Amino acid sequence: MLARVGEKLRSFWPVQTLKLIVLLLIPYRVSIEFVPYDTYIHLSSIFWQWYSYEPGWFIAQRFGLMSPWTAAANISVITAPSLYFCYRLRSMSETESSSWLAASTTAVSFICFILISYSYWFEFGGWGSDTMYWHALQGFLTILLTLFVFVPTLKRVSNKCIPKRQMRRAKRIRDRLHQTLVKLLPQHVSRMMILAALVPPYMFGLFVDTYGSGLSLFSPLAGMFSFYFQVDRFLVTPFLPYRASFLMQLGSTTIGFLALGILWLQLLYAHEVLRYVEGRVGKKRVTLIGLTLLVPIVFLGVSSGVTMMLGQANSAFIPFPVSILIGSWLVQRKDRLLSNGDAEPVEVEPSPSHENEVSVPIIYILESRLKKLLRRHKS
Amino acid sequence: MNSVKSIVERMNNDELIRLARQLEVSLTNRKVKRDLLVETIQSELEEHYRERIPWKKTRLKDPAIQISGLTKKFGNTIAVRGLNLVVRPGQIVGLVGPNGAGKTTTLRVLAGIIRPTEGSVRVNGFDMNVSPLKAKQTLGYIPERPTCYPNLKVREYLTFIAKIYRVPPIDATLRMKEYVDLFQLNDLLDAYIGTLSKGNLQRALLVGIFVRPPPHILALDEPIYGLDPRGAWSLKVLLKKLRDEGSAILISTHILEIAEGLCDRFVIMNEGDVVGKGTLEELLVQTPNAHTIEEIFLELTGGIPGT
């Protein structure tokens, strides 16, 4: 009897329903706001919200213009393609490709989302008081597609490509590679430092709003998280921030997918700058990639300004592309060093101590000291 | 042990530090006197090799290379016909013949790159068809047109080879230094393999083979051809030394002076067939009109042309 119940629970529909319930309940937006002498926390899911400054739990999302039934219907429409994809995937043989089906499911889901959101916009002339619901719905769509479409597709591809026996071998090779990388790490500290400097959260910026201005940091990382920090009135009261806020938006669809492209360009730019410093590519290529990276960043800044001017938002974001500035500085520095080298070769007399003395790397010294310490501790 | 000591003395500072790290020498100061470091490493190596002789000596099976009834066809063309060949430990055998005689095909079958149409190949007792991995583990092969991973640096390639052949790191470092010096590859260690000339690539591949511990079973296809006179001389001296230490070497060449000065026995091929076999003296008996290896070769491969 118990076995039968367990089997039923493991079967397709109960598992998918359970996943959906979890997705409907998790908060997609976490906001923490620091003001002098107090902190405000706000969590928002699709059907519930919680404010730290209001007593008790608010189980229901407070829909203003829309009825809860419409909200539920919207979710059903958005969820249907992904559920259908999962259902079809079960009946597909291992050799059959699911990539096209995954692509069309994603496209249909996006079209549904756009149709639903624009019909709301035209009906009510804006987002009204249901902003939180729409924010959460974006996150829901991204996570839904990731869990129901992308992950199963990737799993199928990896299972199809690597037979089990080879999988074990691949794991062994991966482990060995990992060990080698760990060993190599200290030798490439300078490369790592350059990369770390070139791939920061890509937009630091001045946040200007109708009340003043602030310093903010914004990083949609791989389309899944937005991290946003703002200190209001920073320029007016630099030592006592008027307000500091932290916002995490899970799966921000609109900006997230644009961010994926920018992130990829950012990594490419860092890689090319590194290769230029090592003398393996020309300046033209690095500059071209830098300019390409600049285009979406400027676009985001300009569109944010235009939105504010049109009165659709009360703040604008002026981007400050840190990676491009650091990259340009590195390229300039390399050029300066090269031109100095061409102008007049400087002959450096090797000091006698150079020949007779060996410099020991700092990491080696630390290792030796640590081992000595451990040996002493053991004895 | 003296040779090991001299290798350490020739090492530059970076190599010394690398070896010290492998030997787990404790260095707690930023600067250390070079002489002191060399001395410390030498005494650590003495301790390390107290239990075992450097480059653990193993013996090869006899015969080290055995090719029986080898025939290789490419469509209707017969590249090699019924070849029987044996190379014993401590021997250098020269596979001599004009262009298109089947020398390279024989070596490619021996290295397990192509399968024979008929016959079998055994390397160190392992059949290349039945246990190819074991057979290849003991074989060092240099092709006529050397190719290698172009995106690896020479140093990375040598380290990679040492790792996949499971050479202990300390042995690998010392052997690498020894053979890099011998083949004068010091300046090319940080060059990408894709940028090397044919001769330099051949040297890098040779060092890759000699990083592994002796005795070796070598199959070298025209090994001297791309090397400069110094490299060629170093290789010849080394091959003779290896032979004396018990390695088995099969060399394919059409440069008869090299074959004469290097090989103990010859297998002369012409159009896929073996036309002569044996030591120089045995071949002279077989061809009474010939007086030199060149005349033997010409006699067996179509006759001495009239002047």
XYZ file of C-alpha atoms in Angstrom:
686
model
C 0.000 0.000 0.000
C 2.740 2.419 1.097
C 4.845 1.433 -1.904
C 1.938 2.228 -4.220
C 1.426 5.647 -2.602
C 5.189 6.324 -2.888
C 5.148 5.308 -6.542
C 2.191 7.590 -7.243
C 3.949 10.488 -5.532
C 7.062 9.907 -7.642
C 5.041 9.832 -10.859
C 4.927 12.761 -13.290
C 2.032 15.009 -12.220
C 2.546 15.033 -8.418
C 6.245 15.877 -8.881
C 5.542 18.703 -11.333
C 2.732 20.063 -9.139
C 5.008 20.064 -6.121
C 7.686 21.924 -8.058
C 5.127 24.479 -9.215
C 3.825 25.044 -5.673
C 7.388 25.723 -4.507
C 7.924 28.154 -7.382
C 4.688 29.953 -6.540
C 5.662 30.315 -2.903
C 9.301 31.413 -3.004
C 9.991 35.164 -2.766
C 11.333 36.660 -5.980
C 12.123 40.042 -4.557
C 13.999 40.747 -1.332
C 14.466 44.333 -0.326
C 16.339 45.501 2.772
C 16.365 49.207 3.526
C 18.535 50.842 6.151
C 17.455 54.223 7.531
C 18.842 55.898 10.641
C 17.841 53.824 13.684
C 15.735 51.332 11.701
C 15.751 48.608 9.034
C 12.892 47.679 6.729
C 12.611 44.292 5.065
C 10.211 43.441 2.307
C 9.749 40.003 0.708
C 7.474 39.522 -2.246
C 6.291 36.332 -3.930
C 3.505 35.925 -6.485
C 0.718 35.305 -3.984
C 2.132 36.706 -0.761
C 4.145 39.616 0.595
C 5.768 40.359 3.918
C 6.735 43.742 5.301
C 8.766 43.972 8.483
C 7.193 47.329 9.361
C 3.605 46.137 9.263
C 2.305 43.806 11.951
C 1.661 40.156 11.093
C 1.990 38.176 7.874
C 0.161 39.160 4.750
C -0.568 35.857 3.144
C -2.247 37.386 0.134
C -0.558 39.555 -2.486
C -2.487 42.767 -2.429
C -3.869 43.022 -5.934
C -5.114 46.468 -6.771
C -6.545 46.548 -10.255
C -6.431 42.853 -11.029
C -8.500 40.103 -9.448
C -6.654 37.112 -7.902
C -8.400 34.904 -10.445
C -6.900 36.879 -13.341
C -3.504 36.567 -11.661
C -3.943 32.796 -11.383
C -5.086 32.576 -15.011
C -1.980 34.492 -16.132
C 0.204 31.971 -14.324
C -1.629 29.054 -15.909
C -1.058 30.493 -19.405
C 2.645 31.082 -18.730
C 3.127 27.634 -17.146
C 1.291 25.573 -19.780
C 4.078 25.479 -22.442
C 6.732 24.373 -19.913
C 4.475 21.626 -18.512
C 3.711 20.435 -22.031
C 7.461 20.356 -22.752
C 8.094 18.169 -19.667
C 5.231 15.872 -20.658
C 6.525 15.478 -24.232
C 10.069 14.913 -22.992
C 8.949 11.766 -21.140
C 7.777 10.092 -24.321
C 10.849 11.039 -26.367
C 13.552 8.458 -27.024
C 17.105 9.144 -25.822
C 18.422 9.690 -29.330
C 15.722 12.201 -30.265
C 16.774 15.842 -30.014
C 14.751 18.074 -27.697
C 16.551 21.335 -28.519
C 13.980 22.609 -31.037
C 11.103 21.813 -28.719
C 12.938 23.621 -25.889
C 13.540 26.674 -28.089
C 9.913 26.850 -29.234
C 8.638 26.356 -25.650
C 10.811 29.274 -24.518
C 9.593 31.451 -27.404
C 5.911 30.627 -26.755
C 6.321 31.316 -23.019
C 7.852 34.725 -23.750
C 5.134 35.605 -26.231
C 2.468 34.630 -23.643
C 4.189 36.792 -21.029
C 4.445 39.787 -23.359
C 0.805 39.464 -24.484
C -0.462 39.188 -20.909
C 1.606 42.091 -19.599
C 0.779 44.415 -22.516
C -2.925 43.652 -22.417
C -2.814 44.663 -18.724
C -0.839 47.810 -19.571
C -3.303 48.912 -22.243
C -6.317 48.055 -20.098
C -5.197 49.977 -16.998
C -2.724 52.460 -18.523
C 0.289 51.349 -16.448
C 1.289 48.897 -13.733
C -0.745 50.693 -11.083
C -0.496 49.141 -7.653
C 0.259 45.629 -8.998
C 3.991 46.313 -9.613
C 5.120 43.701 -7.108
C 3.071 41.012 -8.867
C 4.649 41.814 -12.237
C 8.155 41.826 -10.744
C 7.484 38.422 -9.193
C 5.965 37.094 -12.424
C 9.186 37.925 -14.337
C 11.194 35.969 -11.798
C 8.705 33.104 -11.901
C 9.014 32.822 -15.699
C 12.827 32.741 -15.621
C 13.027 30.131 -12.882
C 10.231 28.105 -14.464
C 12.025 27.961 -17.824
C 15.332 27.139 -16.128
C 13.924 24.254 -14.068
C 11.387 22.836 -16.518
C 13.076 23.425 -19.876
C 16.795 24.350 -19.783
C 17.991 21.930 -17.084
C 16.175 18.833 -18.501
C 17.453 19.686 -22.019
C 21.038 20.071 -20.812
C 20.745 16.849 -18.805
C 19.604 14.957 -21.879
C 22.434 16.389 -23.981
C 25.094 15.472 -21.408
C 23.621 11.974 -20.918
C 23.493 11.431 -24.678
C 27.036 12.671 -25.312
C 28.864 10.872 -22.524
C 28.256 7.170 -21.934
C 28.441 6.093 -18.293
C 31.810 4.386 -18.541
C 33.349 7.441 -20.132
C 31.614 9.646 -17.607
C 33.689 8.094 -14.821
C 36.800 8.671 -16.884
C 35.759 12.254 -17.594
C 35.274 12.786 -13.871
C 38.752 11.447 -13.157
C 40.245 13.749 -15.780
C 38.258 16.671 -14.398
C 39.531 15.948 -10.879
C 43.109 15.751 -12.106
C 42.676 18.980 -14.052
C 41.267 20.613 -10.962
C 44.271 19.511 -8.903
C 46.640 20.849 -11.562
C 44.753 24.136 -11.678
C 45.004 24.498 -7.928
C 48.749 23.915 -8.196
C 49.072 26.371 -11.058
C 47.055 29.058 -9.327
C 49.891 30.787 -7.447
C 51.921 31.084 -10.650
C 49.127 33.017 -12.305
C 48.272 35.441 -9.553
C 48.973 38.470 -11.775
C 46.719 37.115 -14.568
C 43.994 36.388 -12.026
C 44.291 39.905 -10.615
C 43.886 41.455 -14.068
C 40.854 39.251 -14.766
C 39.315 40.072 -11.397
C 39.740 43.773 -12.089
C 38.173 43.470 -15.527
C 35.136 41.391 -14.589
C 33.536 43.323 -11.728
C 29.798 43.829 -11.360
C 29.797 45.772 -14.561
C 27.951 48.889 -13.682
C 28.871 51.188 -10.924
C 27.041 54.418 -11.324
C 25.532 57.575 -10.069
C 21.887 57.161 -9.322
C 20.038 60.430 -9.800
C 16.467 60.749 -8.636
C 14.046 63.513 -7.931
C 15.196 63.810 -4.301
C 18.955 63.932 -4.821
C 21.632 61.516 -5.908
C 23.369 58.411 -4.640
C 26.056 55.894 -5.392
C 24.829 52.555 -6.643
C 26.095 49.192 -7.759
C 24.105 47.133 -10.180
C 24.926 43.656 -11.414
C 22.492 41.433 -13.225
C 24.598 38.287 -12.986
C 23.848 35.743 -15.702
C 20.257 36.897 -15.838
C 19.421 35.422 -12.456
C 20.176 38.045 -9.832
C 20.158 41.781 -9.748
C 22.132 43.286 -6.940
C 21.483 46.923 -6.242
C 22.840 49.182 -3.570
C 22.038 52.825 -3.095
C 23.042 55.407 -0.561
C 20.717 58.368 -0.969
C 21.830 61.894 -0.325
C 25.416 60.714 -0.438
C 26.606 64.014 -1.834
C 24.663 66.038 0.714
C 25.536 64.128 3.857
C 28.550 61.990 3.050
C 29.176 60.848 6.623
C 25.623 59.981 7.587
C 23.777 58.318 4.734
C 20.173 59.281 4.619
C 19.123 55.858 3.347
C 20.850 52.697 2.162
C 19.010 49.931 0.416
C 19.729 46.460 -0.844
C 17.536 44.807 -3.417
C 17.703 41.329 -4.846
C 15.436 40.578 -7.772
C 15.446 36.867 -8.595
C 15.282 36.167 -12.324
C 14.661 39.623 -13.683
C 13.664 38.604 -17.200
C 13.687 41.914 -19.006
C 17.155 43.006 -18.055
C 18.533 39.551 -17.253
C 18.766 38.320 -20.823
C 20.392 41.537 -21.972
C 22.790 41.115 -19.066
C 23.770 37.656 -20.299
C 25.000 39.209 -23.529
C 26.862 41.958 -21.725
C 28.429 39.481 -19.315
C 29.695 37.399 -22.223
C 31.135 40.486 -23.938
C 32.698 41.533 -20.645
C 34.485 38.174 -20.273
C 35.633 38.329 -23.901
C 36.986 41.841 -23.381
C 38.897 40.789 -20.243
C 40.335 37.811 -22.106
C 41.443 39.924 -25.056
C 43.022 42.618 -22.864
C 44.992 39.888 -21.133
C 46.121 38.517 -24.489
C 47.112 42.024 -25.607
C 49.197 42.518 -22.460
C 50.896 39.190 -23.242
C 51.505 40.345 -26.818
C 49.295 37.764 -28.507
C 46.680 39.995 -30.201
C 46.650 43.445 -31.749
C 45.340 46.705 -30.279
C 42.653 47.040 -32.963
C 40.847 43.884 -31.858
C 40.856 44.894 -28.170
C 39.559 48.374 -28.990
C 36.807 46.971 -31.209
C 35.571 44.586 -28.510
C 35.768 47.412 -25.930
C 33.591 49.625 -28.139
C 31.095 46.785 -28.686
C 30.873 46.331 -24.928
C 30.276 50.045 -24.514
C 27.197 50.031 -26.793
C 24.729 48.107 -24.529
C 26.033 49.903 -21.428
C 25.401 53.311 -23.014
C 22.041 52.025 -24.265
C 21.019 51.063 -20.724
C 22.108 54.453 -19.376
C 20.333 56.425 -22.132
C 17.121 54.359 -21.930
C 17.075 54.826 -18.164
C 17.417 58.625 -18.657
C 14.712 58.708 -21.320
C 12.333 56.686 -19.113
C 12.857 59.224 -16.332
C 12.307 62.185 -18.631
C 9.084 60.659 -19.948
C 7.896 60.437 -16.385
C 7.731 56.641 -16.303
C 10.367 56.387 -13.538
C 11.503 58.719 -10.817
C 15.218 57.900 -11.168
C 17.880 57.524 -13.827
C 21.049 55.491 -13.886
C 24.309 56.919 -15.210
C 26.601 53.943 -15.913
C 30.249 54.000 -15.022
C 31.900 51.139 -17.019
C 34.736 50.201 -14.695
C 36.067 47.319 -16.765
C 36.515 49.432 -19.906
C 38.379 52.103 -17.938
C 40.708 49.535 -16.336
C 41.162 47.759 -19.680
C 42.030 51.017 -21.466
C 44.496 51.902 -18.721
C 46.206 48.487 -19.097
C 46.402 48.883 -22.883
C 47.861 52.405 -22.528
C 50.373 51.191 -19.974
C 51.524 48.403 -22.273
C 51.885 50.903 -25.159
C 53.946 53.240 -22.956
C 56.250 50.418 -21.918
C 56.686 49.361 -25.559
C 57.442 52.878 -26.782
C 59.969 53.377 -23.961
C 61.609 50.120 -24.970
C 61.920 51.268 -28.592
C 63.287 54.698 -27.735
C 66.315 53.746 -25.781
C 67.271 50.307 -24.601
C 68.453 50.538 -21.043
C 71.177 48.149 -20.111
C 70.830 46.917 -16.583
C 73.971 45.739 -14.904
C 73.225 42.506 -13.099
C 74.171 42.841 -9.482
C 76.580 40.190 -8.228
C 74.070 39.098 -5.601
C 71.695 38.120 -8.471
C 73.975 35.391 -9.685
C 74.821 33.966 -6.307
C 71.448 34.304 -4.672
C 68.163 32.616 -5.431
C 64.853 34.351 -4.697
C 62.381 32.003 -3.064
C 58.685 32.595 -3.962
C 56.641 33.891 -1.044
C 54.121 31.059 -1.276
C 56.969 28.537 -1.003
C 58.272 30.312 2.124
C 54.795 30.260 3.648
C 54.412 26.557 2.834
C 57.787 25.762 4.403
C 56.987 27.731 7.529
C 53.591 26.103 7.856
C 55.082 22.634 7.467
C 57.753 23.459 10.043
C 55.092 24.657 12.440
C 53.001 21.526 11.946
C 56.035 19.295 12.429
C 56.902 21.095 15.658
C 53.294 20.839 16.778
C 53.282 17.077 16.113
C 56.535 16.451 17.948
C 74.985 9.823 -8.729
C 77.690 12.084 -10.130
C 75.685 12.692 -13.288
C 72.701 13.714 -11.158
C 74.911 16.143 -9.231
C 76.201 17.732 -12.408
C 72.624 18.113 -13.726
C 71.688 19.990 -10.546
C 74.721 22.272 -10.919
C 73.659 23.183 -14.457
C 70.103 24.103 -13.418
C 69.035 27.749 -13.394
C 67.446 29.362 -10.342
C 63.839 28.640 -11.307
C 64.619 24.999 -11.997
C 66.390 24.718 -8.657
C 63.365 26.112 -6.855
C 61.093 23.679 -8.707
C 63.267 20.727 -7.763
C 63.543 21.939 -4.162
C 59.762 22.073 -3.987
C 59.490 18.523 -5.323
C 62.027 17.331 -2.768
C 60.154 19.264 -0.052
C 63.274 21.172 0.967
C 62.342 23.651 3.671
C 63.184 27.241 2.579
C 62.105 29.911 5.024
C 64.148 32.914 3.836
C 63.401 35.155 0.852
C 67.002 34.922 -0.421
C 69.179 31.864 -0.312
C 72.766 31.373 -1.530
C 72.793 29.428 -4.774
C 75.735 27.215 -3.743
C 74.003 26.349 -0.510
C 70.771 25.502 -2.306
C 72.586 23.308 -4.855
C 74.384 21.495 -2.032
C 71.158 20.975 -0.082
C 69.366 19.630 -3.132
C 72.256 17.301 -3.952
C 72.269 15.845 -0.455
C 68.467 15.488 -0.532
C 68.757 13.663 -3.866
C 71.412 11.382 -2.412
C 68.972 10.557 0.365
C 66.138 10.150 -2.149
C 68.076 7.718 -4.319
C 69.698 5.831 -1.416
C 67.104 3.088 -1.678
C 66.972 2.934 -5.452
C 69.261 3.621 -8.377
C 68.345 6.679 -10.422
C 65.946 5.870 -13.287
C 64.783 2.491 -12.085
C 66.261 -0.120 -14.401
C 63.993 -2.670 -15.994
C 64.802 -5.251 -18.614
C 63.135 -5.541 -21.953
C 61.641 -8.789 -23.180
C 63.659 -10.619 -25.829
C 62.880 -9.902 -28.659
C 61.794 -6.346 -27.919
C 60.272 -5.892 -31.379
C 58.891 -8.858 -33.308
C 57.187 -8.385 -36.647
C 55.890 -11.653 -38.128
C 54.512 -12.085 -41.650
C 53.484 -8.443 -41.936
C 51.579 -7.528 -45.051
C 49.916 -4.150 -45.523
C 47.709 -3.367 -48.502
C 46.187 -0.019 -49.451
C 43.453 -1.074 -51.854
C 45.230 -3.045 -54.577
C 48.628 -1.599 -53.737
C 50.835 -3.752 -51.550
C 52.974 -1.462 -49.369
C 54.691 -4.232 -47.348
C 54.735 -7.920 -48.232
C 55.434 -10.716 -45.693
C 57.935 -8.823 -43.547
C 59.630 -10.713 -40.696
C 61.786 -8.606 -38.433
C 63.244 -8.973 -34.963
C 65.011 -6.344 -32.843
C 66.621 -7.638 -29.657
C 67.558 -5.537 -26.610
C 70.979 -3.954 -27.140
C 70.575 -3.753 -30.928
C 70.115 -0.976 -33.466
C 68.509 -2.256 -36.648
C 68.416 -0.097 -39.761
C 65.430 -0.298 -42.099
C 66.985 0.832 -45.365
C 65.379 1.300 -48.741
C 64.586 3.766 -51.513
C 61.554 6.059 -51.393
C 58.308 4.081 -51.433
C 59.960 0.867 -50.211
C 57.503 0.485 -47.302
C 59.712 1.681 -44.413
C 57.325 4.313 -43.091
C 54.331 1.960 -43.432
C 56.220 -0.662 -41.423
C 56.949 1.837 -38.649
C 53.373 3.115 -38.651
C 52.091 -0.433 -38.224
C 54.672 -0.979 -35.479
C 53.497 2.178 -33.667
C 49.877 1.002 -33.859
C 48.796 3.944 -36.030
C 47.540 1.664 -38.807
C 46.488 -1.984 -38.596
C 48.264 -4.667 -40.588
C 46.336 -6.496 -43.337
C 48.056 -9.723 -42.296
C 50.603 -10.714 -39.697
C 51.309 -9.474 -36.196
C 53.458 -6.968 -34.371
C 54.687 -7.491 -30.803
C 56.335 -4.771 -28.755
C 58.027 -5.889 -25.530
C 55.979 -9.092 -25.710
C 52.619 -7.335 -26.141
C 50.649 -7.812 -29.331
C 49.770 -4.420 -30.816
C 46.356 -5.706 -31.895
C 45.462 -7.454 -28.623
C 46.910 -5.100 -25.991
C 47.724 -1.875 -27.806
C 47.971 0.266 -24.651
C 50.581 -1.963 -23.026
C 52.514 -2.195 -26.280
C 52.466 1.560 -26.796
C 53.506 2.264 -23.203
C 56.985 0.960 -23.893
C 57.403 2.328 -27.409
C 58.897 5.675 -28.423
C 58.002 6.707 -31.976
C 59.144 9.693 -34.014
C 57.290 9.999 -37.314
C 58.877 11.155 -40.545
C 56.739 14.295 -40.532
C 56.581 15.147 -36.838
C 53.325 16.601 -35.545
C 52.380 17.584 -32.036
C 49.959 19.765 -30.025
C 50.603 23.243 -31.501
C 48.997 25.120 -28.604
C 51.259 23.636 -25.939
C 54.568 25.156 -24.977
C 57.578 22.819 -25.176
C 57.863 22.797 -21.379
C 54.142 21.984 -21.027
C 54.421 19.187 -23.574
C 57.372 17.609 -21.760
C 55.623 17.863 -18.385
C 52.471 16.402 -19.920
C 54.410 13.442 -21.377
C 56.127 12.821 -18.038
C 52.739 12.830 -16.313
C 50.938 10.485 -18.679
C 53.831 8.032 -18.607
C 53.806 8.315 -14.807
C 57.445 9.325 -14.480
C 58.026 10.371 -10.839
C 58.249 14.215 -10.792
C 61.817 14.364 -9.449
C 63.078 11.914 -12.080
C 61.175 13.839 -14.748
C 62.717 17.192 -13.756
C 66.251 15.785 -13.790
C 65.822 13.867 -17.024
C 64.168 16.825 -18.709
C 67.107 19.056 -17.776
C 69.607 16.467 -18.971
C 68.038 16.005 -22.407
C 66.998 19.624 -22.898
C 70.677 20.505 -22.444
C 71.802 17.702 -24.753
C 69.467 18.753 -27.571
C 69.952 22.471 -26.853
C 66.275 23.222 -26.312
C 66.801 25.632 -23.401
C 65.827 28.729 -25.354
C 62.742 27.074 -26.803
C 61.183 25.756 -23.594
C 58.623 28.563 -23.473
C 57.939 28.593 -27.212
C 54.682 27.219 -28.584
C 55.110 23.916 -30.412
C 53.185 25.314 -33.387
C 55.955 27.870 -33.946
C 58.858 25.372 -34.015
C 60.792 24.416 -37.132
C 60.832 20.751 -38.208
C 64.239 20.130 -36.660
C 63.350 21.779 -33.360
C 60.054 19.905 -33.223
C 61.939 16.665 -33.779
C 64.252 17.529 -30.891
C 61.286 18.330 -28.632
C 59.700 14.966 -29.482
C 63.005 13.188 -28.810
C 63.287 14.842 -25.387
C 59.667 13.793 -24.813
C 60.705 10.178 -25.374
C 63.836 10.354 -23.248
C 61.990 11.905 -20.303
C 60.731 8.354 -19.788
C 63.118 6.009 -18.004
C 65.335 3.640 -20.050
C 65.581 1.043 -21.475
C 63.642 2.245 -24.506
C 62.112 0.568 -27.513
C 62.411 3.150 -30.230
C 60.962 3.366 -33.713
C 62.519 6.365 -35.422
C 61.512 7.331 -38.941
C 64.335 9.327 -40.572
C 65.411 10.782 -37.206
C 68.583 12.491 -38.408
C 67.043 14.070 -41.505
C 65.754 17.328 -39.941
C 68.541 17.829 -37.408
C 71.544 20.124 -37.739
C 75.036 18.509 -37.574
C 75.360 19.081 -33.804
C 71.902 17.670 -33.100
C 72.569 14.723 -35.389
C 75.861 13.999 -33.675
C 74.264 14.221 -30.193
C 71.504 11.842 -31.269
C 73.920 9.299 -32.727
C 76.032 9.312 -29.556
C 72.917 8.999 -27.430
C 71.469 6.122 -29.471
C 74.724 4.188 -29.163
C 74.763 4.823 -25.409
C 71.170 3.657 -25.107
C 71.930 0.543 -27.130
C 74.803 -0.272 -24.782
C 72.426 0.147 -21.836
C 69.989 -2.398 -23.314
C 67.552 -0.417 -25.444
C 66.174 -1.808 -28.711
C 66.125 0.634 -31.623
C 64.655 0.393 -35.120
C 65.666 3.219 -37.447
C 64.327 3.848 -40.893
C 66.635 5.838 -43.144
C 67.784 6.222 -46.705
C 71.000 7.998 -45.695
C 73.446 5.114 -45.936
C 76.372 6.775 -44.095
C 74.175 7.097 -41.009
C 72.998 3.521 -41.258
C 76.545 2.261 -41.664
C 77.888 4.195 -38.686
C 74.987 3.455 -36.363
C 73.286 0.161 -37.075
C 74.306 -3.352 -36.024
C 72.017 -5.048 -38.509
C 70.205 -3.989 -41.672
C 66.927 -4.859 -43.316
C 66.930 -3.672 -46.917
C 63.494 -3.152 -48.480
C 62.468 -2.498 -52.046
C 58.877 -2.020 -53.255
C 57.443 -3.648 -50.123
C 59.710 -6.715 -50.181
C 62.709 -7.523 -48.020
C 65.622 -7.923 -50.437
C 68.462 -8.272 -47.950
C 68.930 -8.842 -44.240
C 71.838 -9.221 -41.784
C 75.006 -7.550 -40.545
C 77.278 -5.660 -42.953
C 79.572 -8.704 -43.212
C 76.649 -11.042 -43.943
C 75.355 -8.686 -46.622
C 78.802 -8.483 -48.226
C 78.813 -12.275 -48.488
C 75.328 -12.203 -50.056
C 76.422 -9.659 -52.694
C 79.910 -10.626 -53.883
C 80.150 -7.741 -56.375
C 79.607 -5.079 -53.685
C 82.275 -3.650 -51.384
C 80.437 -0.946 -49.445
C 76.953 -0.560 -47.944
C 76.108 1.801 -50.807
C 77.021 -0.837 -53.396
C 75.103 -3.493 -51.450
C 72.058 -1.232 -51.440
C 72.273 -0.491 -55.143
C 72.908 -4.141 -55.998
C 69.853 -5.273 -54.035
C 67.523 -2.520 -55.218
C 67.861 -2.756 -58.989
C 71.571 -3.138 -59.671
C 74.507 -0.702 -59.782
C 73.869 1.769 -62.597
C 76.553 1.851 -65.286
C 78.658 4.990 -65.530
